Coordinates of N, CA and C in Angstrom, one line a residue:
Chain A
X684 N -41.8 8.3 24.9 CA -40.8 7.4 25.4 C -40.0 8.0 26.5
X685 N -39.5 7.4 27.7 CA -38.6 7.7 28.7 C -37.4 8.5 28.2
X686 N -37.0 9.5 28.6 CA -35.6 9.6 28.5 C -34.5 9.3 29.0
X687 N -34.7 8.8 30.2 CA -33.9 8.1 31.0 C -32.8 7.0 30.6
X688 N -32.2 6.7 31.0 CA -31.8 5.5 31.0 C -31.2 4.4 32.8
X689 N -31.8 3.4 33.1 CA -31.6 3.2 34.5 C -30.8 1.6 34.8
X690 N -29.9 1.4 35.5 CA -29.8 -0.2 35.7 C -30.9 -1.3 35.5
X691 N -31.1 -1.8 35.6 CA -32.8 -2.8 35.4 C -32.8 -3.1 37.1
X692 N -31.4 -3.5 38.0 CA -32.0 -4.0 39.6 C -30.4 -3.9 39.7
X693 N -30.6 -3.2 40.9 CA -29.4 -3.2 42.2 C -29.6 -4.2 43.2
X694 N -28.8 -4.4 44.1 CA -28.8 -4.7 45.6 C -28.1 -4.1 46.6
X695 N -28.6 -3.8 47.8 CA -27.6 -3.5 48.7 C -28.0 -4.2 50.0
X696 N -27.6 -4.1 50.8 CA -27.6 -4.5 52.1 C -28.2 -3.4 53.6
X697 N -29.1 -3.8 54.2 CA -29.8 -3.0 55.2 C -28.6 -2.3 56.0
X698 N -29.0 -0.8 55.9 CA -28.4 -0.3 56.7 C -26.8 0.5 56.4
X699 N -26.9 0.1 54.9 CA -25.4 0.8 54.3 C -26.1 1.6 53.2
X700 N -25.1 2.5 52.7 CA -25.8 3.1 51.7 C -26.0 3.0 50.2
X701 N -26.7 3.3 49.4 CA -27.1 2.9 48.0 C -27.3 3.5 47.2
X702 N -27.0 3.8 46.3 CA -26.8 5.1 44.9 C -26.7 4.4 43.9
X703 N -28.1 4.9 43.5 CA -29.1 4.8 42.1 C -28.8 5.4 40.9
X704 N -28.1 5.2 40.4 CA -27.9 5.8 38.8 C -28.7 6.1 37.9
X705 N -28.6 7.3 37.0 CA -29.6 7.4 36.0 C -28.5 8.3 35.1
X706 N -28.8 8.1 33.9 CA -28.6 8.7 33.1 C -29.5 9.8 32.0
X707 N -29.4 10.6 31.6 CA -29.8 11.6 31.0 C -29.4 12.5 29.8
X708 N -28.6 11.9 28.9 CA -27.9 12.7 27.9 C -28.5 13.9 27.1
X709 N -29.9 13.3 26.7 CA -30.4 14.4 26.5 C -31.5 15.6 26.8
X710 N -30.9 16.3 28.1 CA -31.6 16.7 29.4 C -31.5 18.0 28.9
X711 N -32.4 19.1 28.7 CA -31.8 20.6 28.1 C -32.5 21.0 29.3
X712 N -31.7 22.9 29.2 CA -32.1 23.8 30.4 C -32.9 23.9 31.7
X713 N -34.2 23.4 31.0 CA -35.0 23.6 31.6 C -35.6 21.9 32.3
X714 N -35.3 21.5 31.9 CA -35.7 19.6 32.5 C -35.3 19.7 33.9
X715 N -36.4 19.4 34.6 CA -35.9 19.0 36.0 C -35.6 17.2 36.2
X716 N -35.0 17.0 36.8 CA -34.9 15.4 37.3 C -35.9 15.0 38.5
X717 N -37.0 13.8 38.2 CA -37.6 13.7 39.4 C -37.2 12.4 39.7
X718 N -37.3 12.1 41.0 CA -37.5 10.3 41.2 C -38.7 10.0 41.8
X719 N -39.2 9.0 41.5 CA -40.3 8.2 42.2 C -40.3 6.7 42.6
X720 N -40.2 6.4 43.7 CA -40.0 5.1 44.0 C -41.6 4.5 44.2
X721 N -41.4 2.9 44.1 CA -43.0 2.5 43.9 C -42.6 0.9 44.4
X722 N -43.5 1.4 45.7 CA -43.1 -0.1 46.7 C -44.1 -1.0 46.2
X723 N -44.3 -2.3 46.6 CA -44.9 -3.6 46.3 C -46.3 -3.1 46.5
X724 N -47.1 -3.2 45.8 CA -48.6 -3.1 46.0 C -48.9 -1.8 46.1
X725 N -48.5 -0.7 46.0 CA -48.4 0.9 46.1 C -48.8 1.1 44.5
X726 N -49.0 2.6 44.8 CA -48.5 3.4 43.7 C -47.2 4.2 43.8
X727 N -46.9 4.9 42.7 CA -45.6 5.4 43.3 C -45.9 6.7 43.9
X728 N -44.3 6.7 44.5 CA -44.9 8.1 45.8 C -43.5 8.9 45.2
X729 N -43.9 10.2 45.3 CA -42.2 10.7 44.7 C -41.3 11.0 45.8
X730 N -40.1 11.1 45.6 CA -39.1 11.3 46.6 C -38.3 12.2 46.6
X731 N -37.9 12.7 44.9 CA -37.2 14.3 45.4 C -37.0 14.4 44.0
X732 N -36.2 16.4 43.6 CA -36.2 16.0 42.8 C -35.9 17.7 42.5
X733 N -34.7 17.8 41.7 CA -33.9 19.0 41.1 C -33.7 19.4 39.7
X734 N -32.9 20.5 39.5 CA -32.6 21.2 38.4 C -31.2 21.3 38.5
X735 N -30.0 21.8 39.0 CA -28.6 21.9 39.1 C -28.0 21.7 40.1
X736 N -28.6 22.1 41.3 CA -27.7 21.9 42.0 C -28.1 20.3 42.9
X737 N -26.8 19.9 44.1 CA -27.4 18.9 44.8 C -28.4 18.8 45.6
X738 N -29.9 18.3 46.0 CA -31.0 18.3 46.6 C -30.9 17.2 47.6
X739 N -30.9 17.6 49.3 CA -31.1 17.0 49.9 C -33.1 17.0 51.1
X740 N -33.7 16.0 51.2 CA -34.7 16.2 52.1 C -34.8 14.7 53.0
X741 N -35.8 14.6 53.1 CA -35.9 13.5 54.9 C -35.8 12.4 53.8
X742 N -35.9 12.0 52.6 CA -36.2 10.6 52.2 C -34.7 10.2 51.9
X743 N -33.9 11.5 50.7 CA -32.7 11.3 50.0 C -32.3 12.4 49.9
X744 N -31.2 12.0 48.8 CA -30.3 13.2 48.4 C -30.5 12.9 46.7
X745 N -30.2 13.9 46.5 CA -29.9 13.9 44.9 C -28.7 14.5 44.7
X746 N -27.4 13.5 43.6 CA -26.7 14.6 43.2 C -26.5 14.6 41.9
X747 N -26.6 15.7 41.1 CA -26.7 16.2 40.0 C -25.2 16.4 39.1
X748 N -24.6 15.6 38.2 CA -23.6 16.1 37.7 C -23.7 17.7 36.8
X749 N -22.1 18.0 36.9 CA -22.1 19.2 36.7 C -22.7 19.5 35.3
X750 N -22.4 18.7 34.4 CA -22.9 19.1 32.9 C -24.8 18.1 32.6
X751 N -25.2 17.8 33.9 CA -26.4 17.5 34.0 C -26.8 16.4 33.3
X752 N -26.0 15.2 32.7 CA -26.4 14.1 31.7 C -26.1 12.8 32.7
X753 N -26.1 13.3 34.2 CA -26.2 12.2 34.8 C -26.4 12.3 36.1
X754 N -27.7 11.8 37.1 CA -27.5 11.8 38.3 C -27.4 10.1 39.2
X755 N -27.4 10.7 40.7 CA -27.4 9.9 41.1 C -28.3 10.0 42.7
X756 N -28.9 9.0 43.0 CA -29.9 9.3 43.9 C -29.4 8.5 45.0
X757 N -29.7 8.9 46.4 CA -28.2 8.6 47.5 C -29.3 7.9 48.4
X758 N -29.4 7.0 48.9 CA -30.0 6.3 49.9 C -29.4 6.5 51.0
X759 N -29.4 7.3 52.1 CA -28.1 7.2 53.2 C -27.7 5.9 54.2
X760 N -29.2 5.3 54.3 CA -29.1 4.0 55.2 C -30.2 3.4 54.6
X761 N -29.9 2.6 53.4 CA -30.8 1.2 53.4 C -31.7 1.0 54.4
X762 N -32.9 0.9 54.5 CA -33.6 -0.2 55.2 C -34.4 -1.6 54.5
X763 N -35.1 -2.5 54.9 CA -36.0 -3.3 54.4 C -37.6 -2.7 53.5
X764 N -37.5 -1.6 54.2 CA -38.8 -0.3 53.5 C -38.6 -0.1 52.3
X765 N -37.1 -0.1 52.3 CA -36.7 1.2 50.8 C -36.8 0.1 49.6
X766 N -37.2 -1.3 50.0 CA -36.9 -2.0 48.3 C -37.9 -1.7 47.4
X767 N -37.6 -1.1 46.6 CA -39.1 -0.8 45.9 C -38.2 -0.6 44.4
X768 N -39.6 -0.3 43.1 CA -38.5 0.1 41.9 C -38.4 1.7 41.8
X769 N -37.5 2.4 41.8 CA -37.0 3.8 42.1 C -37.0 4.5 40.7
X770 N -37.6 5.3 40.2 CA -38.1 6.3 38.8 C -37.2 6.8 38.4
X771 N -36.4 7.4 38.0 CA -35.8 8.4 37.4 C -36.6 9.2 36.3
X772 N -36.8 10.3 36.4 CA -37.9 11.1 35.4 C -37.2 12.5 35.2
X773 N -37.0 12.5 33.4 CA -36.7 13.7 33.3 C -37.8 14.4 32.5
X774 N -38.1 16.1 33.5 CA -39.7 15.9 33.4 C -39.4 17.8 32.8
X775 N -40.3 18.3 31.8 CA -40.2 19.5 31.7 C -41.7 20.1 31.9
X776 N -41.4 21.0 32.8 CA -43.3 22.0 33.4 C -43.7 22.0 32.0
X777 N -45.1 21.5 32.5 CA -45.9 21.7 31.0 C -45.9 20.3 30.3
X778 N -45.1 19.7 30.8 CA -45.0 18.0 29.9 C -45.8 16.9 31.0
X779 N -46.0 15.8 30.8 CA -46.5 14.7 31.5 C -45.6 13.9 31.6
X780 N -45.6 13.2 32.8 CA -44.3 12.6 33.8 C -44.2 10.9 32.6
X781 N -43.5 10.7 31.9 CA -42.7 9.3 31.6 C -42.1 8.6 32.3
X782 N -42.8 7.2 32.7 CA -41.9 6.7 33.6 C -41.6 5.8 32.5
X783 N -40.3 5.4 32.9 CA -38.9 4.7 32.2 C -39.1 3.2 33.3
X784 N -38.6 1.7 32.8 CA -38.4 0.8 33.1 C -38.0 0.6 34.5
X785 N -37.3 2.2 35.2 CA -36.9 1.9 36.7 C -35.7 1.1 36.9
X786 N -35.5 1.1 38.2 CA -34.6 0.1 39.0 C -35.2 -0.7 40.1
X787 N -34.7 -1.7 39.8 CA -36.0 -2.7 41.0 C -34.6 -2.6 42.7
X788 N -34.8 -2.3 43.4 CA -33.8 -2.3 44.4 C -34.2 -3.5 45.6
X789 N -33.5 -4.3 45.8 CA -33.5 -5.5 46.8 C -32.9 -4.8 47.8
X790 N -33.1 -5.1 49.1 CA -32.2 -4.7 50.3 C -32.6 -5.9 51.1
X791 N -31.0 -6.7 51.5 CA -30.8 -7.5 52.1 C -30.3 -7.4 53.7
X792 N -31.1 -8.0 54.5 CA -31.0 -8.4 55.8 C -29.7 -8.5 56.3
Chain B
X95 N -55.0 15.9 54.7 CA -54.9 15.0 54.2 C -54.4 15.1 52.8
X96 N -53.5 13.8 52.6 CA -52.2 13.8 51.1 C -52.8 12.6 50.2
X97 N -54.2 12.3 50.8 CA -54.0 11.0 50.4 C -54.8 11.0 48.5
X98 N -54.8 10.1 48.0 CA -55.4 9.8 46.9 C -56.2 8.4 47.2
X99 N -57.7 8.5 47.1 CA -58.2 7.6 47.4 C -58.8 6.6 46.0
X100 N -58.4 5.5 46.3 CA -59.3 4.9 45.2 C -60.0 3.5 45.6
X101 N -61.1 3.4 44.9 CA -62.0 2.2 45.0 C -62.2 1.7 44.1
X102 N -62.7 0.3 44.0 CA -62.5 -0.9 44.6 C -60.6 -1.4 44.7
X103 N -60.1 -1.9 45.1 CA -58.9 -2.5 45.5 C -58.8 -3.4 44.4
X104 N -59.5 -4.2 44.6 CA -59.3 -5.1 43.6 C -60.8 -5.4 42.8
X105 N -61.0 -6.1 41.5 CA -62.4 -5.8 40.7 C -61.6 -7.0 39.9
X106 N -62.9 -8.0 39.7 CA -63.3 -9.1 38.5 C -64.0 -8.8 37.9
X107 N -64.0 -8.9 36.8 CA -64.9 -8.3 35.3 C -65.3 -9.6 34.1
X108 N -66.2 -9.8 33.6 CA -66.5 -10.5 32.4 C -66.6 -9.3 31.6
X109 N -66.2 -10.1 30.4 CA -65.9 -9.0 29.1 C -67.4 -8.5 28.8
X110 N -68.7 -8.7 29.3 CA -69.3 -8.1 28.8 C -70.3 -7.4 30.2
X111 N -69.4 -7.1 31.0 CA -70.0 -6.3 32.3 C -69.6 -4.6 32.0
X112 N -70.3 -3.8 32.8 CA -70.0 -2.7 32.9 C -69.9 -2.3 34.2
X113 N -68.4 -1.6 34.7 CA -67.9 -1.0 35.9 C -67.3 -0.2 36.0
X114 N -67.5 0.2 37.1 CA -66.7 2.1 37.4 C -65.7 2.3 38.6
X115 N -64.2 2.6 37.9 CA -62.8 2.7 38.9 C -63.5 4.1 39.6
X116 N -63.1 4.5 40.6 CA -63.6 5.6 41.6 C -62.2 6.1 42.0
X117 N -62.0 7.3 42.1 CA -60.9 7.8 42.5 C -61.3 9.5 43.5
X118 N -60.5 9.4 44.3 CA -61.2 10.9 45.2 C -59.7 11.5 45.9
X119 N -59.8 12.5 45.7 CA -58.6 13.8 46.5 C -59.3 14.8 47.0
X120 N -58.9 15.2 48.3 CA -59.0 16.4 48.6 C -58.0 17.7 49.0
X121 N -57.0 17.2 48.0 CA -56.0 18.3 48.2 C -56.0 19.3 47.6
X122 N -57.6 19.6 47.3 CA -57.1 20.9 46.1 C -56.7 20.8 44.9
X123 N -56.5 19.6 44.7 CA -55.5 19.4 43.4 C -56.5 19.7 41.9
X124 N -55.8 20.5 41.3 CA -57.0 20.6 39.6 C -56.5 20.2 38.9
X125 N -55.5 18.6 38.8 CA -55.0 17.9 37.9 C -55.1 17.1 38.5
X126 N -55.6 15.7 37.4 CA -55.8 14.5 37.7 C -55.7 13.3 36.9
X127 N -55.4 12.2 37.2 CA -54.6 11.7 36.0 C -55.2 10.1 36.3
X128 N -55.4 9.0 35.1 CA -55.5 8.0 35.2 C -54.1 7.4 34.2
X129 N -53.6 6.3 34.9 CA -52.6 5.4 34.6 C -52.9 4.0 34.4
X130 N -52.2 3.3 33.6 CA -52.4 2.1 33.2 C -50.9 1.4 33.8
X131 N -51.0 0.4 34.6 CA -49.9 -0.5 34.7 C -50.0 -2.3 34.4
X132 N -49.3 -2.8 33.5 CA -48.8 -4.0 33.5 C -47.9 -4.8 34.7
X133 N -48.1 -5.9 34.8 CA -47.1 -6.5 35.8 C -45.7 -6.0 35.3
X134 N -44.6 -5.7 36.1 CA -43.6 -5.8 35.8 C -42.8 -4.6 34.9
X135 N -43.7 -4.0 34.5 CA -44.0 -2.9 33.9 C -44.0 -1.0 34.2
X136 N -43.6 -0.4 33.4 CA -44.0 1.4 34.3 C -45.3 1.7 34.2
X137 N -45.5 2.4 35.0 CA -47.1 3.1 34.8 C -47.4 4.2 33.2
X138 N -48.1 3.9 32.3 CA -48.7 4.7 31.3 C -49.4 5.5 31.2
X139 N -49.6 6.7 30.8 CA -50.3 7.4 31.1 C -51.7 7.2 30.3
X140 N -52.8 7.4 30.7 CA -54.1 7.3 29.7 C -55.1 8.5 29.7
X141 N -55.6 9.0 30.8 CA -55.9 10.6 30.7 C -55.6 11.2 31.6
X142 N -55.5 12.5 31.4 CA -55.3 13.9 32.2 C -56.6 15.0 32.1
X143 N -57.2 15.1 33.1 CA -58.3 16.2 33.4 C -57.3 17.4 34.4
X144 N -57.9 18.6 33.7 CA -57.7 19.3 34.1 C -58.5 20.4 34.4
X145 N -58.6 21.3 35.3 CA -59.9 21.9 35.9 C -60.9 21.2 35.4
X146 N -61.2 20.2 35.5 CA -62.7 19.0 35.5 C -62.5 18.7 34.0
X147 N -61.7 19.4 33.0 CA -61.9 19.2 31.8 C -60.6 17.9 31.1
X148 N -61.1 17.3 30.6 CA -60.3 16.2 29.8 C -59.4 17.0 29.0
X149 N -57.8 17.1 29.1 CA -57.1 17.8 28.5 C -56.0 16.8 27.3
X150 N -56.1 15.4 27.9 CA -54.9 14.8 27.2 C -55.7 13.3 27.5
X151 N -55.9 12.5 25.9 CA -56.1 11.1 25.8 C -55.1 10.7 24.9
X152 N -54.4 10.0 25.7 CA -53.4 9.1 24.8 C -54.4 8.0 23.8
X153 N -54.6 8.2 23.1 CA -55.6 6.9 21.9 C -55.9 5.4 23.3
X154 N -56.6 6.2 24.1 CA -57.2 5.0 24.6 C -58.5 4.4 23.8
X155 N -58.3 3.2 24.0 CA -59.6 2.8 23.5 C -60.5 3.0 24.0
X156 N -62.2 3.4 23.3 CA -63.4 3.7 23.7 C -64.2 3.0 25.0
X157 N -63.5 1.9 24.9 CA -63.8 1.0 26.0 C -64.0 1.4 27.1
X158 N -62.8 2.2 27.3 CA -62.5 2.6 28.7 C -62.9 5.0 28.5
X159 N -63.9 5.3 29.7 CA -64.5 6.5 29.5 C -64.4 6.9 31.0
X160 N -63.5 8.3 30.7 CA -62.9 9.0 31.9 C -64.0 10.0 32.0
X161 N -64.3 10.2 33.3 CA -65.3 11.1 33.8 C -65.0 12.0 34.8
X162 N -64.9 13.2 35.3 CA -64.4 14.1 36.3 C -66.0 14.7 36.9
X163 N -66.5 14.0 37.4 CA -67.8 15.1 38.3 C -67.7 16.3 38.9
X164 N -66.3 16.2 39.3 CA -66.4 17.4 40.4 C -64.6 17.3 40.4
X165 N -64.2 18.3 41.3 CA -62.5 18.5 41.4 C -61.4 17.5 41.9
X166 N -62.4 16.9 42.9 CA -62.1 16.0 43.8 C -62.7 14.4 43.6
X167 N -63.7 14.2 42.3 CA -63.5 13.0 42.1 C -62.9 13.0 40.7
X168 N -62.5 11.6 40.1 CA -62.3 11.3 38.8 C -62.4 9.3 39.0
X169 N -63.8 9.0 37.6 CA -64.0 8.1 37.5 C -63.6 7.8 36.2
X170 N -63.0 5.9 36.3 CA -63.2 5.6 35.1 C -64.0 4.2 34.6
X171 N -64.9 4.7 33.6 CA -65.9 3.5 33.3 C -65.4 2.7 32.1
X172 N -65.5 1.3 32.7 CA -65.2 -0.1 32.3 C -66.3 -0.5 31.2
X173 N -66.2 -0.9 30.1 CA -67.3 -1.4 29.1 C -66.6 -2.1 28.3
X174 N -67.2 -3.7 28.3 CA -66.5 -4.5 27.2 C -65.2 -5.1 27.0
X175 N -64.6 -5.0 28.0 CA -63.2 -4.9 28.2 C -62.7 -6.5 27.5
X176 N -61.6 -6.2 27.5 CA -60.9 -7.8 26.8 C -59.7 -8.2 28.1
X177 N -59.4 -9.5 28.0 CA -58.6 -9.9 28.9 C -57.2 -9.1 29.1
X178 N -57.0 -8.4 28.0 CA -55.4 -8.1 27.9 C -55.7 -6.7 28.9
X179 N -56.9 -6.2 28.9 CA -57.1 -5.2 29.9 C -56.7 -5.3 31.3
X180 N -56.9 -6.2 31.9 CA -56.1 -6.8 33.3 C -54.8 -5.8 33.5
X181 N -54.9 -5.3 34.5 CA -53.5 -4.3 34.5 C -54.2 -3.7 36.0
X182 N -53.3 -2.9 36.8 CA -52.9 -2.0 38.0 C -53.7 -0.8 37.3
X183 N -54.7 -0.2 37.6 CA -55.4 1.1 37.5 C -54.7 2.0 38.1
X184 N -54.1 3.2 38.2 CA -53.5 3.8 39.0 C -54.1 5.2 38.5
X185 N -54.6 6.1 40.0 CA -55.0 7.7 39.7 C -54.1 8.4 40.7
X186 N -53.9 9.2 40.2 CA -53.1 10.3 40.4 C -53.8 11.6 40.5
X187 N -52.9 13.2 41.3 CA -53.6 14.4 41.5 C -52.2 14.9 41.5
X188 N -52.4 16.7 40.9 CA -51.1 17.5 41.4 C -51.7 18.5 41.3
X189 N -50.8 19.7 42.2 CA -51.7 21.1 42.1 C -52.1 21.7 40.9
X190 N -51.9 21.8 39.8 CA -51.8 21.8 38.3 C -51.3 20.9 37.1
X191 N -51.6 20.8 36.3 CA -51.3 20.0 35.7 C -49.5 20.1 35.0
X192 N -49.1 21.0 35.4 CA -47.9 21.3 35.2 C -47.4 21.3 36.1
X193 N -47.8 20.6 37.3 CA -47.4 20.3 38.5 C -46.3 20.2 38.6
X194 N -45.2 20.2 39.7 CA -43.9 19.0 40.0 C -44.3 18.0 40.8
X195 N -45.4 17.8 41.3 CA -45.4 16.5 42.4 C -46.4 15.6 41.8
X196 N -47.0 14.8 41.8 CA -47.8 13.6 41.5 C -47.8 12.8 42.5
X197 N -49.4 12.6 43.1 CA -49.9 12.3 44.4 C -50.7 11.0 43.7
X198 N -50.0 9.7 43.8 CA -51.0 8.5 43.6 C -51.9 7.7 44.8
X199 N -52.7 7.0 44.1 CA -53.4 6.7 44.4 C -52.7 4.9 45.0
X200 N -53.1 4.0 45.8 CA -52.7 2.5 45.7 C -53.3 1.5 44.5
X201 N -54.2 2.3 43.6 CA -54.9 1.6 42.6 C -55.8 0.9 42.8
X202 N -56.2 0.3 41.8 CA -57.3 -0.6 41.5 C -56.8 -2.1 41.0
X203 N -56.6 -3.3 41.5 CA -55.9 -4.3 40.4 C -57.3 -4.8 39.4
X204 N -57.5 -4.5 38.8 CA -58.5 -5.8 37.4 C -58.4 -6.4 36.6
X205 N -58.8 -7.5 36.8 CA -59.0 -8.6 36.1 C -60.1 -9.4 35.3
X206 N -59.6 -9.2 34.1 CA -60.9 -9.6 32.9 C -60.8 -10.9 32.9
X207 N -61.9 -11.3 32.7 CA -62.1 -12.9 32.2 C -62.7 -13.1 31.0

């Protein structure tokens, strides 16, 4: 079963920014956080993805609360690209990836 | 190349045909994975090969027979299938099976009749 826990669908608007919630309560030491977003007709592709501290690369940011039972994943600029349903995975080396129900994300014109 | 290839795109089936999902990487990768998706649904996991070897079957049914020839392919063979089978095939590769990344494939959609 997932350990996640995620909104079921956001919205935002093209071009502003959007921050994806996930929860994690019971995340120990070693659990990294991954995300995977999974556009319409795709498979999913991953997008980033840490252990403590904040993780920024060319798709997102990730930021990690400090006691780790909750992140949040930073869209900087919306586009019409980015609607897709976005993963939260909390994944330990050596385990197999659980995907959780997701977030479906709309971005409006 | 990052890609995960898979064939056919899309596949119609009668429940008493026999057919084969085709999946191919060339990244090197010695973990490989076949996924089940439902509409509306997350991806499931169904097997994991590892260095060519079958490491993890979630109790799939016999129906369905995962095959790894070589590093870079992983098939899976269709027999008998029932309608409820209909679902998004999805394959997957990572450098190890203890990977952090998971390289998918666009899938396979099938549909049993």
């Amino acid at each position: 079963d997932a350990k996640t826990t995620q909104p079921n669908s956001m919205e935002s608007n093209e071009e502003e920014p959007v921050h994806l919630p996930c929860n994690h309560s019971t995340i120990s030491g070693t659990d990294y956080i991954h995300w995977y977003r999974q556009l319409p007709s795709q498979g999913p592709e991953y997008v980033i993805h840490g252990l403590t501290s904040n993780v920024n690369n060319r798709m997102a940011s990730l930021a990690i609360a400090e006691d780790r039972k909750s992140s949040t994943l930073i869209l900087h600029r919306a586009t019409l690209r980015d609607a897709a349903v976005y993963y939260c995975i909390q994944h330990n080396y050596g385990q197999n990836f659980v995907f959780g129900p997701g977030t479906r994300l709309s971005v409006l014109p | 190349d990052t890609e995960v290839t898979q064939t056919p795109k899309h596949l119609v089936m009668g429940m008493t045909n026999k057919k084969s999902l085709k999946c191919e990487q060339h990244m090197g990768h010695r973990a490989m994975y076949w996924y089940k998706q439902k509409a509306k649904k997350p991806p499931e996991l169904m097997f994991v090969y590892s260095y060519e070897k079958l490491s993890i079957n979630e109790s799939v049914p016999s129906r369905f027979s995962p095959e790894c020839p070589n590093s870079s392919l992983l098939n899976l063979h269709l027999h008998a299938l029932q309608p409820e089978d209909s679902a998004l095939y999805l394959c997957a590769s990572s450098q190890e099976h203890e990977g952090t990344e998971l390289f998918f494939g666009s899938g396979t959609q099938l549909s049993v009749l």
